[in-house]
Amino acid sequence: MKPIPPDSVGLVTPARLRFAEPLALASGGVLADYEIVYETYGTLNAEASNAVLVCHALSGSHHVAGYHSADDKRPGWWEHHVGPGKSLDTTKFFVVACNNLGSCFGSTGPASINPASGRAYGPEFPMVTVGDWVASQARLADRLGIRRWAAVVGGSLGGMQALQWAIDYPERVAHAVIIAAAPKLTAQNIAFNEVARQAILTDPDFYEGRFYDHATEPRRGLRIARMLGHITYLSDDIMREKFGRGLRGGKLNFDYQVAFEVESYLRHQADSFVGRFDANTYLLMTKALDYFDPAGAADGDLAKALAPVKADTLVVAFTSDWRFAPARSREIVKALHDNDLNVSYAEIKASHGHDAFLMRIPRYVDIFTAYMDRVFAGLSS
Amino acid sequence: MKPIPPDSVGLVTPARLRFAEPLALASGGVLADYEIVYETYGTLNAEASNAVLVCHALSGSHHVAGYHSADDKRPGWWEHHVGPGKSLDTTKFFVVACNNLGSCFGSTGPASINPASGRAYGPEFPMVTVGDWVASQARLADRLGIRRWAAVVGGSLGGMQALQWAIDYPERVAHAVIIAAAPKLTAQNIAFNEVARQAILTDPDFYEGRFYDHATEPRRGLRIARMLGHITYLSDDIMREKFGRGLRGGKLNFDYQVAFEVESYLRHQADSFVGRFDANTYLLMTKALDYFDPAGAADGDLAKALAPVKADTLVVAFTSDWRFAPARSREIVKALHDNDLNVSYAEIKASHGHDAFLMRIPRYVDIFTAYMDRVFAGLSS
């Protein structure tokens, strides 16, 4: 393999913690006992004041940066932004990232064995909300000796967790960094999620969520869900840039094999997703997105919902993001302003669509880094 | 039933014509023998100069206006625009609409019996292009004694046919009315079509297109395709207007039953589509859309591709249409202008998205009617 770049956190090893105390969930369900897998990068200072929590999005995990082995083809999903000298500078901050409950990368989820039955949870795994995740992350913080985060940071569904943290634990969040997020989903967002879910739920290999017992998985449904997801992650412009109307074989084939480059891309994305992502997790994650609506509990008034917040906030949006458009980020900014909070807002010109939050875009890097420098400067003050 | 409104063409009966002469297709395939189902409204004048062809979109048919029986719950799909006193005024014009080859409402298509084999065509039905349809419509015109259309009119995929008519038969088209169309699909448009196709193609009940022989159909795939289609037909705004984040039962149910109103809408649309639409037709129609690209044969130069056109043209786009956005219509307008042709362009403010072309929107009706009045005035000059 090629050598690990010097601005990477390098080889990292996930850690695991068991929580034997029951976690009561928004749905009314309870997780009696669960495990959380997490990674940390950097060193927690003596005052435990330099910890930053990174929250992941739908298909993300605790593996945010670095490599699990020297043979790893790819680093963690936010390698562009986490490491020595990067926006989340691991020479300054102690960065923590966990895999959310219900996900499929090591923390307790639908594919885990339910101790009550001795078989995989499957459909018995309770629905989890953004608020549930934040509560479970707070317990993780307790175990790690982190009373207060210097910052809670996330993109997309991860940004929703950062916002929820600031609402639910105002004393424990100094700064929230909310990137490419929205205060709630639109009807169109929910509609896309519903089509993805229907594809999975109606796949004959879904077996009402018990596919583990049948040694199969709803590959067809998960493929459709992932293809659809990718359309919403990219802008029309970047699709044109990347694929245009390019023909795979140079000419029309008049059959249902791949004709256009974009079809090849989608099929590849879909095929590589199947086998590494759990269909029940996909269902749970999309429901957590649909249900996220802090204003819902405050008569639809987002400013009222954000009244408990004390954190300073950086909100970042990307011009070509049509999944969570800049206008949605500005709703958050306005509601924070209405509460006389310190808010920085950056609307980054980018053609990449929603996926821009994963990219290394110079202006995005500059603003994110400058903000985190301020966070760090504030630690000693 | 309630009485048929006086501005309807009333009770109509489809007609059918058999074409025994082989039709050579763009794919290299040949249809040796086929039937076309069509409807006509109004009266062809002595000079046969007042005929208007209406071309249908993906899921449309020859049943454009009126009722098939006194018990019909719904009139034809363009009842708002075709009838006595309407934009396509049937007291003035002889309106013709056929079901396209490959469709499933009576013209020869994948569910028809292949005379060569004695069983349903299924996957043996050749792929058809917009150009193939236009050629078959020209033969229909010949049979009906229509040498030259006063206008060829269509929305969406129907608008593409109107444009293709003007290119392929410049002497036979006096006016083209191209509504909510595009000169070709974007990568994103193709991507949505591909997800829909994959849902159908991977449905175990698809049987490689031979589901007729198994007395079943790929319901699951067709449902997903239709739900996805509906998302792209509506704007984000109209979805918000119609559904917002309304909860079906007033509260979150924490399961995968319908939670939000928009989910209920999509499932209903999907369920009512299955059983009345053929999955092989869905595949063919989306491919005809993907392949449409008149500029492709002219080095990507749309103006060059439109050089043969002689028709005057009305191009109509709707502000909230993100499937075929106004910018796409303006590409057509520009290319027609570049050829020094007479073009009228109207960008109608409407929140309905792509579906607006089916609606009765006052400004749209006014512009369409005024244009058709001009077409009619030109007949006697």
XYZ file of N, CA and C in Angstrom, chain B residues 134-275:
426
model
N -43.511 9.133 -34.329
C -43.893 10.164 -35.290
C -44.141 9.525 -36.663
N -43.273 8.596 -37.049
C -43.460 7.913 -38.342
C -44.788 7.149 -38.363
N -45.119 6.504 -37.232
C -46.382 5.748 -37.198
C -47.585 6.697 -37.195
N -47.412 7.842 -36.571
C -48.494 8.835 -36.562
C -48.685 9.434 -37.963
N -47.599 9.542 -38.700
C -47.696 10.073 -40.079
C -48.513 9.120 -40.953
N -48.320 7.830 -40.725
C -49.126 6.858 -41.476
C -50.601 6.948 -41.101
N -50.829 7.160 -39.801
C -52.218 7.347 -39.355
C -52.821 8.577 -40.045
N -52.047 9.649 -40.112
C -52.516 10.873 -40.774
C -52.874 10.578 -42.240
N -52.016 9.814 -42.905
C -52.289 9.437 -44.305
C -53.649 8.752 -44.418
N -53.875 7.793 -43.547
C -55.139 7.051 -43.586
C -56.341 7.954 -43.345
N -56.135 8.944 -42.474
C -57.253 9.832 -42.138
C -57.396 10.955 -43.167
N -56.516 10.972 -44.138
C -56.608 11.994 -45.190
C -56.095 13.345 -44.748
N -55.197 13.329 -43.786
C -54.635 14.583 -43.281
C -53.225 14.736 -43.818
N -53.097 15.649 -44.736
C -51.807 15.871 -45.381
C -50.921 16.727 -44.479
N -51.557 17.695 -43.841
C -50.795 18.662 -43.049
C -51.598 18.996 -41.785
N -50.917 18.894 -40.633
C -51.572 19.237 -39.375
C -51.612 20.756 -39.196
N -52.783 21.258 -38.791
C -52.827 22.672 -38.380
C -51.880 22.861 -37.195
N -51.851 21.842 -36.332
C -50.904 21.880 -35.208
C -50.652 20.467 -34.697
N -49.420 20.236 -34.262
C -49.096 19.037 -33.477
C -48.762 19.535 -32.082
N -49.417 18.952 -31.086
C -49.437 19.491 -29.727
C -49.105 18.384 -28.730
N -48.312 18.703 -27.717
C -48.101 17.714 -26.673
C -47.384 18.284 -25.469
N -47.575 17.649 -24.330
C -46.881 18.016 -23.094
C -45.909 16.923 -22.710
N -44.788 17.301 -22.124
C -43.786 16.342 -21.635
C -43.280 15.488 -22.798
N -43.314 14.181 -22.674
C -42.908 13.316 -23.792
C -43.753 13.616 -25.040
N -44.977 14.077 -24.851
C -45.815 14.488 -25.982
C -45.253 15.711 -26.699
N -44.650 16.620 -25.937
C -44.019 17.800 -26.522
C -42.805 17.418 -27.365
N -42.114 16.382 -26.913
C -40.960 15.897 -27.685
C -41.420 15.367 -29.043
N -42.573 14.705 -29.059
C -43.126 14.225 -30.330
C -43.495 15.394 -31.242
N -44.052 16.448 -30.656
C -44.413 17.626 -31.466
C -43.154 18.214 -32.113
N -42.072 18.291 -31.323
C -40.811 18.816 -31.859
C -40.266 17.903 -32.964
N -40.319 16.599 -32.724
C -39.806 15.637 -33.711
C -40.609 15.696 -35.010
N -41.924 15.878 -34.896
C -42.773 16.068 -36.080
C -42.284 17.230 -36.932
N -42.004 18.342 -36.232
C -41.588 19.559 -36.946
C -40.254 19.351 -37.654
N -39.409 18.479 -37.089
C -38.106 18.186 -37.720
C -38.280 17.209 -38.881
N -39.037 16.130 -38.631
C -39.095 15.024 -39.597
C -40.044 15.282 -40.763
N -41.095 16.049 -40.520
C -42.096 16.307 -41.570
C -42.411 17.800 -41.645
N -41.418 18.596 -42.019
C -41.626 20.052 -41.974
C -42.803 20.523 -42.826
N -43.098 19.818 -43.915
C -44.198 20.248 -44.790
C -45.558 19.867 -44.220
N -45.556 19.042 -43.226
C -46.825 18.510 -42.729
C -47.245 19.119 -41.392
N -46.480 20.068 -40.880
C -46.775 20.671 -39.572
C -46.804 22.182 -39.721
N -47.988 22.775 -39.595
C -48.078 24.239 -39.671
C -47.615 24.865 -38.360
N -48.027 24.270 -37.239
C -47.661 24.788 -35.916
C -47.294 23.628 -34.993
N -46.319 23.868 -34.141
C -46.000 22.901 -33.087
C -46.219 23.579 -31.741
N -46.885 22.873 -30.837
C -47.082 23.391 -29.480
C -46.391 22.424 -28.519
N -45.322 22.919 -27.915
C -44.411 22.075 -27.139
C -44.474 22.530 -25.681
N -45.080 21.707 -24.843
C -45.398 22.126 -23.475
C -44.619 21.274 -22.470
N -43.972 21.934 -21.524
C -43.280 21.240 -20.424
C -42.377 20.121 -20.939
N -41.608 20.434 -21.969
C -40.735 19.425 -22.575
C -39.270 19.841 -22.437
N -38.407 19.116 -23.099
C -36.967 19.388 -23.077
C -36.391 18.813 -24.359
N -35.269 19.375 -24.823
C -34.682 18.854 -26.062
C -33.978 17.512 -25.854
N -33.732 17.170 -24.589
C -33.166 15.859 -24.239
C -33.181 15.755 -22.737
N -33.022 14.557 -22.213
C -33.010 14.385 -20.763
C -31.632 14.723 -20.185
N -31.643 15.201 -18.950
C -30.386 15.387 -18.223
C -29.950 14.049 -17.626
N -28.718 14.023 -17.132
C -28.236 12.824 -16.433
C -29.152 12.500 -15.258
N -29.639 13.530 -14.574
C -30.531 13.279 -13.428
C -31.855 12.667 -13.890
N -32.420 13.191 -14.973
C -33.650 12.612 -15.529
C -33.440 11.134 -15.851
N -32.330 10.835 -16.510
C -32.034 9.452 -16.877
C -31.855 8.605 -15.622
N -31.220 9.183 -14.612
C -30.995 8.453 -13.358
C -32.322 8.039 -12.722
N -33.279 8.948 -12.669
C -34.596 8.592 -12.113
C -35.238 7.476 -12.935
N -35.158 7.586 -14.253
C -35.731 6.527 -15.097
C -35.050 5.191 -14.839
N -33.748 5.235 -14.648
C -32.991 4.005 -14.432
C -33.399 3.326 -13.113
N -33.613 4.117 -12.070
C -34.045 3.527 -10.797
C -35.406 2.863 -10.984
N -36.305 3.537 -11.690
C -37.629 2.958 -11.960
C -37.488 1.645 -12.736
N -36.651 1.653 -13.756
C -36.451 0.430 -14.545
C -35.855 -0.685 -13.706
N -34.861 -0.344 -12.893
C -34.233 -1.382 -12.057
C -35.253 -1.991 -11.106
N -36.160 -1.178 -10.596
C -37.197 -1.704 -9.696
C -38.041 -2.744 -10.426
N -38.360 -2.476 -11.669
C -39.178 -3.420 -12.456
C -38.351 -4.630 -12.875
N -37.171 -4.375 -13.423
C -36.346 -5.463 -13.970
C -35.928 -6.466 -12.896
N -35.756 -5.999 -11.652
C -35.288 -6.902 -10.598
C -36.438 -7.510 -9.791
N -37.667 -7.137 -10.118
C -38.814 -7.743 -9.427
C -38.901 -9.215 -9.844
N -38.920 -10.138 -8.882
C -38.961 -11.566 -9.247
C -40.179 -11.918 -10.113
N -41.219 -11.115 -10.056
C -42.392 -11.362 -10.888
C -42.274 -10.768 -12.289
N -41.109 -10.260 -12.634
C -40.916 -9.707 -13.978
C -40.671 -10.817 -15.006
N -40.034 -11.869 -14.576
C -39.757 -13.022 -15.444
C -39.182 -12.599 -16.796
N -38.203 -11.735 -16.736
C -37.565 -11.223 -17.956
C -38.571 -10.721 -18.992
N -39.626 -10.124 -18.505
C -40.627 -9.528 -19.397
C -41.707 -10.497 -19.841
N -41.622 -11.755 -19.370
C -42.591 -12.776 -19.768
C -43.627 -13.049 -18.679
N -43.900 -12.042 -17.865
C -44.812 -12.238 -16.733
C -46.223 -12.598 -17.172
N -46.588 -12.227 -18.419
C -47.933 -12.585 -18.918
C -48.101 -14.107 -18.892
N -47.042 -14.818 -19.231
C -47.101 -16.287 -19.277
C -47.209 -16.894 -17.888
N -46.924 -16.096 -16.866
C -46.969 -16.603 -15.492
C -48.178 -16.059 -14.736
N -49.088 -15.470 -15.474
C -50.315 -14.931 -14.871
C -50.024 -14.027 -13.680
N -48.974 -13.230 -13.827
C -48.662 -12.281 -12.761
C -48.123 -11.010 -13.401
N -47.675 -10.094 -12.616
C -46.999 -8.905 -13.132
C -46.082 -8.370 -12.037
N -45.062 -7.621 -12.399
C -44.125 -7.095 -11.390
C -44.727 -5.906 -10.652
N -45.707 -6.214 -9.823
C -46.441 -5.161 -9.097
C -45.525 -4.311 -8.233
N -44.628 -5.006 -7.512
C -43.756 -4.271 -6.589
C -42.901 -3.264 -7.344
N -42.304 -3.702 -8.448
C -41.439 -2.813 -9.221
C -42.211 -1.658 -9.835
N -43.379 -1.981 -10.359
C -44.197 -0.937 -10.986
C -44.673 0.085 -9.952
N -44.973 -0.381 -8.747
C -45.360 0.538 -7.671
C -44.238 1.533 -7.362
N -43.028 0.982 -7.210
C -41.878 1.840 -6.898
C -41.664 2.851 -8.033
N -41.740 2.360 -9.270
C -41.537 3.236 -10.433
C -42.550 4.385 -10.413
N -43.787 4.059 -10.116
C -44.836 5.073 -10.151
C -44.695 6.082 -9.011
N -44.356 5.600 -7.825
C -44.153 6.508 -6.687
C -43.050 7.505 -7.016
N -41.970 6.967 -7.530
C -40.833 7.807 -7.881
C -41.226 8.820 -8.952
N -41.959 8.342 -9.965
C -42.438 9.248 -11.001
C -43.216 10.399 -10.393
N -44.131 10.071 -9.494
C -44.970 11.124 -8.916
C -44.159 12.172 -8.165
N -43.083 11.746 -7.520
C -42.239 12.747 -6.844
C -41.695 13.746 -7.863
N -41.304 13.245 -9.023
C -40.722 14.160 -10.017
C -41.784 14.960 -10.773
N -43.041 14.528 -10.700
C -44.103 15.291 -11.381
C -44.565 16.487 -10.552
N -44.362 16.393 -9.237
C -44.821 17.467 -8.352
C -43.642 18.332 -7.925
N -43.905 19.589 -7.637
C -42.854 20.430 -7.086
C -42.798 20.227 -5.583
N -41.650 20.584 -5.010
C -41.496 20.569 -3.559
C -42.588 21.458 -2.928
N -42.838 22.612 -3.571
C -43.825 23.563 -3.039
C -45.235 22.992 -2.998
N -45.649 22.341 -4.094
C -47.025 21.839 -4.122
C -47.155 20.678 -3.153
N -46.075 19.918 -2.978
C -46.109 18.851 -1.979
C -46.307 19.436 -0.582
N -45.608 20.540 -0.323
C -45.754 21.207 0.978
C -47.188 21.710 1.129
N -47.699 22.319 0.035
C -49.066 22.848 0.068
C -50.081 21.735 0.309
N -49.913 20.619 -0.444
C -50.899 19.546 -0.388
C -50.789 18.717 0.889
N -49.543 18.453 1.310
C -49.351 17.482 2.388
C -48.630 18.048 3.607
N -47.787 19.073 3.401
C -46.959 19.567 4.502
C -46.272 18.391 5.159
N -46.254 18.381 6.482
C -45.763 17.221 7.227
C -46.924 16.569 7.975
N -48.113 16.700 7.378
C -49.318 16.202 8.031
C -49.198 14.722 8.389
N -49.584 14.394 9.587
C -49.540 13.005 10.049
C -50.898 12.374 9.844
N -50.896 11.183 9.265
C -52.142 10.511 8.947
C -53.005 10.314 10.182
N -52.438 9.773 11.237
C -53.247 9.481 12.424
C -53.095 10.537 13.504
N -52.468 11.664 13.145
C -52.312 12.732 14.132
C -51.076 12.586 15.002
N -50.477 11.376 15.007
C -49.243 11.207 15.793
C -48.317 10.172 15.156
N -47.076 10.201 15.588
C -46.086 9.238 15.077
C -46.463 7.840 15.556
N -46.355 6.872 14.659
C -46.754 5.514 15.051
C -45.569 4.581 15.299
N -44.368 5.050 14.963
C -43.163 4.247 15.198
C -43.263 2.856 14.579
N -43.831 2.791 13.388
C -43.785 1.559 12.618
C -43.730 1.948 11.138
N -43.876 0.977 10.235
C -43.736 1.288 8.813
C -45.078 1.389 8.095
N -46.149 1.529 8.861
C -47.425 1.885 8.249
C -47.350 3.352 7.812
N -48.373 3.788 7.114
C -48.401 5.189 6.686
C -48.339 6.105 7.904
N -47.353 6.992 7.940
C -47.275 7.982 9.013
C -47.724 9.340 8.468
N -47.092 9.763 7.369
C -47.355 11.091 6.822
C -48.325 11.024 5.643
N -49.081 12.092 5.466
C -50.060 12.164 4.373
C -49.415 11.879 3.017
N -48.192 12.377 2.846
C -47.538 12.210 1.542
C -47.274 10.725 1.250
N -47.061 9.946 2.283
C -46.867 8.508 2.091
C -48.164 7.860 1.618
N -49.250 8.289 2.212
C -50.562 7.781 1.828
C -50.847 8.091 0.361
N -50.559 9.331 -0.032
C -50.756 9.752 -1.425
C -49.962 8.871 -2.377
N -48.674 8.693 -2.076
C -47.807 7.924 -2.979
C -48.265 6.467 -3.070
N -48.614 5.877 -1.935
C -49.046 4.469 -1.965
C -50.331 4.330 -2.770
N -51.230 5.306 -2.607
C -52.483 5.250 -3.355
C -52.222 5.364 -4.858
N -51.369 6.318 -5.239
C -51.049 6.486 -6.660
C -50.437 5.208 -7.223
N -49.568 4.603 -6.435
C -48.877 3.399 -6.882
C -49.871 2.248 -7.037
N -50.718 2.070 -6.050
C -51.662 0.945 -6.083
C -52.645 1.068 -7.245
N -53.059 2.309 -7.540
C -54.060 2.473 -8.601
C -53.411 2.381 -9.990
N -52.098 2.495 -10.042
C -51.383 2.385 -11.322
C -51.239 0.912 -11.706
N -50.944 0.107 -10.697
C -50.767 -1.325 -10.936
C -52.111 -1.919 -11.353
N -52.082 -2.737 -12.378
C -53.333 -3.317 -12.859
C -53.880 -2.568 -14.057
